[in-house]
PDB file of C-alpha atoms in Angstrom:
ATOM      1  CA  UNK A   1      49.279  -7.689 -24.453  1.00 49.00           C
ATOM      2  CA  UNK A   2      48.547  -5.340 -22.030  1.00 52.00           C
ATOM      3  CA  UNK A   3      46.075  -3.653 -24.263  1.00 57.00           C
ATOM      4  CA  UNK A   4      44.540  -6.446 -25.496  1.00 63.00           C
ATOM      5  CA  UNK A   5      43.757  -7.113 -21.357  1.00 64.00           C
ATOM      6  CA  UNK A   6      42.729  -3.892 -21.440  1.00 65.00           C
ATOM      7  CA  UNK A   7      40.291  -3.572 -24.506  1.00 63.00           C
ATOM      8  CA  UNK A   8      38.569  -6.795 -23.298  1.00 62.00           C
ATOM      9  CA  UNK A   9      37.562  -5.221 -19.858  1.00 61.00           C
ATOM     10  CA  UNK A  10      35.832  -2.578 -21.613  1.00 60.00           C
ATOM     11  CA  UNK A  11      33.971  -4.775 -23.410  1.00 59.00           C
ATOM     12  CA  UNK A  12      32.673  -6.247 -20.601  1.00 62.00           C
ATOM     13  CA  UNK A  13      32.046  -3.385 -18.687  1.00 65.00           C
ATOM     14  CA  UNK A  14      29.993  -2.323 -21.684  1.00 66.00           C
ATOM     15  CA  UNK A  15      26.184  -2.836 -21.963  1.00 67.00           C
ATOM     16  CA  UNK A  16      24.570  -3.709 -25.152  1.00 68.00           C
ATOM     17  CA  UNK A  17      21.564  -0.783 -26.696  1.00 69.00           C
ATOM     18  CA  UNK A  18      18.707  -3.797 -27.064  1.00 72.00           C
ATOM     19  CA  UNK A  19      16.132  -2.983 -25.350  1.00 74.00           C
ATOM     20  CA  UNK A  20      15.517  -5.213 -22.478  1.00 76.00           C
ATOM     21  CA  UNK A  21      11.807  -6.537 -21.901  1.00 78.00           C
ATOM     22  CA  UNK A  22      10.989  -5.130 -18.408  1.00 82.00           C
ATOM     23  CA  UNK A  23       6.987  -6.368 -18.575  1.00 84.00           C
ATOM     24  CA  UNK A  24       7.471  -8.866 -15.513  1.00 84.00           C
ATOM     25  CA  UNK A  25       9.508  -6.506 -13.616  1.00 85.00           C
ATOM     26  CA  UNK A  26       7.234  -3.442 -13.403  1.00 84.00           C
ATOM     27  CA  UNK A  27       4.493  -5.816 -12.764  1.00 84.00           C
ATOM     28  CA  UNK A  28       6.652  -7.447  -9.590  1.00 84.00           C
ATOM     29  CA  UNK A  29       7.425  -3.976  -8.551  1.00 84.00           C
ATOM     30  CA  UNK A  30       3.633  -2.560  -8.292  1.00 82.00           C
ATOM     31  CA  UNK A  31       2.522  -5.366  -6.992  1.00 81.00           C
ATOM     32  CA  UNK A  32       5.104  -5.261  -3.997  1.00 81.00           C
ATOM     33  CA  UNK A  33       3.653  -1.434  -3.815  1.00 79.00           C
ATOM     34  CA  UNK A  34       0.349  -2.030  -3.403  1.00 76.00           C
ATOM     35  CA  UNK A  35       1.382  -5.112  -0.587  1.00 74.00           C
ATOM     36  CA  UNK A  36       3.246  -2.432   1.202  1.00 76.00           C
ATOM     37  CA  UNK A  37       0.491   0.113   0.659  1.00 79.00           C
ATOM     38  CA  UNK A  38      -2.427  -2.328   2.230  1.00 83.00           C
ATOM     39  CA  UNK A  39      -3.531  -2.374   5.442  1.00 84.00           C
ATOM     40  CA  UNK A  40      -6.096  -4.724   7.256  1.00 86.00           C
ATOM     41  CA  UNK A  41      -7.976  -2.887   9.845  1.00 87.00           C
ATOM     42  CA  UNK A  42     -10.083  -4.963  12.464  1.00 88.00           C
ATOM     43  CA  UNK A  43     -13.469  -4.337  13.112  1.00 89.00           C
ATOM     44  CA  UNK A  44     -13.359  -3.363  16.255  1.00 91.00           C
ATOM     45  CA  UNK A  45     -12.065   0.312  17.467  1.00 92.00           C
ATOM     46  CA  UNK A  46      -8.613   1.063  17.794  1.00 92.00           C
ATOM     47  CA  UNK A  47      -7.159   3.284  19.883  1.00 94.00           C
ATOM     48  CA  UNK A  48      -4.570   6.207  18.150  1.00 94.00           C
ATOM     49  CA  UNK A  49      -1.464   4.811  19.388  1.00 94.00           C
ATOM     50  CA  UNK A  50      -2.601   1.230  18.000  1.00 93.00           C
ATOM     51  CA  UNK A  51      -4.024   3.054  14.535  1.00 93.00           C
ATOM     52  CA  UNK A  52      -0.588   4.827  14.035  1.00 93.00           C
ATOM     53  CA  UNK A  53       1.591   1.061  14.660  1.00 92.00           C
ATOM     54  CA  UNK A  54      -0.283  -0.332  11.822  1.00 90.00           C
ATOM     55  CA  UNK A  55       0.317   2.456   9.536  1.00 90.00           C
ATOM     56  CA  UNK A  56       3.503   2.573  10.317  1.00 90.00           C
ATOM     57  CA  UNK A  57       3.304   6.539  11.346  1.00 90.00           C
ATOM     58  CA  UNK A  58       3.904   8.184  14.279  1.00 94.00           C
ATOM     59  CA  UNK A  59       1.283   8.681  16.833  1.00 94.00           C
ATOM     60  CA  UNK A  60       1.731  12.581  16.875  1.00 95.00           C
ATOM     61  CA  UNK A  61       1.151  12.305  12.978  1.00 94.00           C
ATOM     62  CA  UNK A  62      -2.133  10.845  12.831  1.00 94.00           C
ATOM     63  CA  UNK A  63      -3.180  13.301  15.757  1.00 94.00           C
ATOM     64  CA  UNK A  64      -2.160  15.593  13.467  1.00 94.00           C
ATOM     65  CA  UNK A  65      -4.186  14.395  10.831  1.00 94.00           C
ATOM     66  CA  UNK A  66      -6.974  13.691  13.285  1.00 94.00           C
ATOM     67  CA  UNK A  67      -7.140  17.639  14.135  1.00 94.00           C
ATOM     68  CA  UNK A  68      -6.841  19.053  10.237  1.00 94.00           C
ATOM     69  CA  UNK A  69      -8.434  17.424   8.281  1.00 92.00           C
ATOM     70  CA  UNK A  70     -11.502  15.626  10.069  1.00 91.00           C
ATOM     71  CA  UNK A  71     -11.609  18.228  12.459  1.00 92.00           C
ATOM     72  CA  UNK A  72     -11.009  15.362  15.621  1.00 89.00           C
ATOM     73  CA  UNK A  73      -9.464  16.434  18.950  1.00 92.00           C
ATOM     74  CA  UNK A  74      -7.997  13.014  20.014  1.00 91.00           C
ATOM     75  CA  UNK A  75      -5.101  11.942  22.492  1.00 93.00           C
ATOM     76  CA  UNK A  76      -3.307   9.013  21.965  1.00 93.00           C
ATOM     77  CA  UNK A  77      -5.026   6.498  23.863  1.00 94.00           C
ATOM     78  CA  UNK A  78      -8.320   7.625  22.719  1.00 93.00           C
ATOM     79  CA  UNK A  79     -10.435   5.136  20.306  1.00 93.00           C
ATOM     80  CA  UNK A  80     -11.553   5.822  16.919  1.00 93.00           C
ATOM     81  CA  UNK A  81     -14.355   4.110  15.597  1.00 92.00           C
ATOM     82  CA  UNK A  82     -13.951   2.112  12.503  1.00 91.00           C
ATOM     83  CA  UNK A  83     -15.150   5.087   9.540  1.00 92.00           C
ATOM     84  CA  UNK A  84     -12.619   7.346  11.120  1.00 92.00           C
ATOM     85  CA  UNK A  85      -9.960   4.523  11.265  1.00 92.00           C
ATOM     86  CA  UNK A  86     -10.481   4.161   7.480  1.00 91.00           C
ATOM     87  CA  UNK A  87     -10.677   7.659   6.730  1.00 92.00           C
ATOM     88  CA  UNK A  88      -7.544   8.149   8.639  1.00 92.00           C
ATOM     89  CA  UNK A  89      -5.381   5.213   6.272  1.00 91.00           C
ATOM     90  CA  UNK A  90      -6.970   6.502   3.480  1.00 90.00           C
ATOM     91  CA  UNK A  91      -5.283   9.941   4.504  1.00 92.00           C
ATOM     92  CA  UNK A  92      -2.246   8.385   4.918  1.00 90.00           C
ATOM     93  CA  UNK A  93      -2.361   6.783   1.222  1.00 89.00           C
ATOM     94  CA  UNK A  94      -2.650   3.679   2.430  1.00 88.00           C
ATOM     95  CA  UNK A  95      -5.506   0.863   1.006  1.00 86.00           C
ATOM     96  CA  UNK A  96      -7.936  -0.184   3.541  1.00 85.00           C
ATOM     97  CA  UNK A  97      -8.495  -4.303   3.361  1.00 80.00           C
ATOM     98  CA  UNK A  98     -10.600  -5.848   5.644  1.00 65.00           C
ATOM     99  CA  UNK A  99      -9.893  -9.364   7.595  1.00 59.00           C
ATOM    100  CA  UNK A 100     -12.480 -11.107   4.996  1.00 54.00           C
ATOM    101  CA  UNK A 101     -12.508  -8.736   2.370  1.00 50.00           C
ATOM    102  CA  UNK A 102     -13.114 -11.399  -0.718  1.00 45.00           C
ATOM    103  CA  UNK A 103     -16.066 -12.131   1.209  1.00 38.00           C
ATOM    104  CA  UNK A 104     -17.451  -8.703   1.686  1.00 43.00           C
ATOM    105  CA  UNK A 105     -17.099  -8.007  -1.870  1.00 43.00           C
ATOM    106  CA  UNK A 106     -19.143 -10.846  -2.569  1.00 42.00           C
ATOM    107  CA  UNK A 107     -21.881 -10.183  -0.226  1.00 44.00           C
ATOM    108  CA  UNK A 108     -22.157  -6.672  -1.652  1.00 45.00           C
ATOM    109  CA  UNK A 109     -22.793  -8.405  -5.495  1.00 47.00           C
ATOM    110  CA  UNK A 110     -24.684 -10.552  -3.820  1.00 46.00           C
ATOM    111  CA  UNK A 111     -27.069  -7.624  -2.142  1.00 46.00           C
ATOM    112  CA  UNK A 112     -27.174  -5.802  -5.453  1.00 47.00           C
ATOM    113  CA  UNK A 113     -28.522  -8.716  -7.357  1.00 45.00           C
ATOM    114  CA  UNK A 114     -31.541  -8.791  -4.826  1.00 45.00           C
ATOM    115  CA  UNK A 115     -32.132  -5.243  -5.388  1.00 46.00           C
ATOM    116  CA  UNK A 116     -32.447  -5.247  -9.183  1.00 46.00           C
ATOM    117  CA  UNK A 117     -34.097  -7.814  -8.982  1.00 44.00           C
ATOM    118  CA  UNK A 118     -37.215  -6.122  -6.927  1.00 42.00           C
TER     119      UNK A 118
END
């Protein structure tokens, strides 16, 4: 019997070799990526210090960043303007989303319409 106990563990423990569909779970999983990837940015400056909280980076990072690669002295209290705030989460890997940005999108269809239409 105490086999018998025994075989029928293993069993269980054991995993079957079908191939298990794994469609809606690598769709679940990117999507959660790209929500922890995007960031909405106001429109208004930020300073460093507030750029690096919504990144989730340290502000000694993005000054870092700041002096590299665009070539910005900057302390942390300083403001960036908005380009450099979306260069600088772009940098970071991160996707830039504005407050309204299904609108935007549509204005900017919108604008190309009238221009091909001229």
């Amino acid at each position: 019997m105490g086999k018998k106990g025994r075989q029928s563990a293993i069993s269980q423990r054991r995993g079957t070799l079908k191939r298990k569909d794994r469609s809606k779970e690598k769709a679940l999983k990117a999507e959660r990526a790209l929500e922890r990837k995007t960031v909405v940015l106001p429109d208004t400056p930020m300073t460093v210090g507030e750029l690096a909280e919504v990144l989730g980076e340290t502000p000694v990072s993005v000054i870092k960043f700041l002096m590299t690669d665009l070539g910005v002295m900057a302390a942390v209290s300083q403001s960036l303007d908005v380009p450099t705030c979306e260069a600088v989460t772009e940098g970071f890997g991160k996707v830039v989303a504005g407050e309204d940005d299904e609108l935007d999108e549509d204005d900017e269809d919108d604008d190309d319409m009238e221009e091909s239409a001229m």
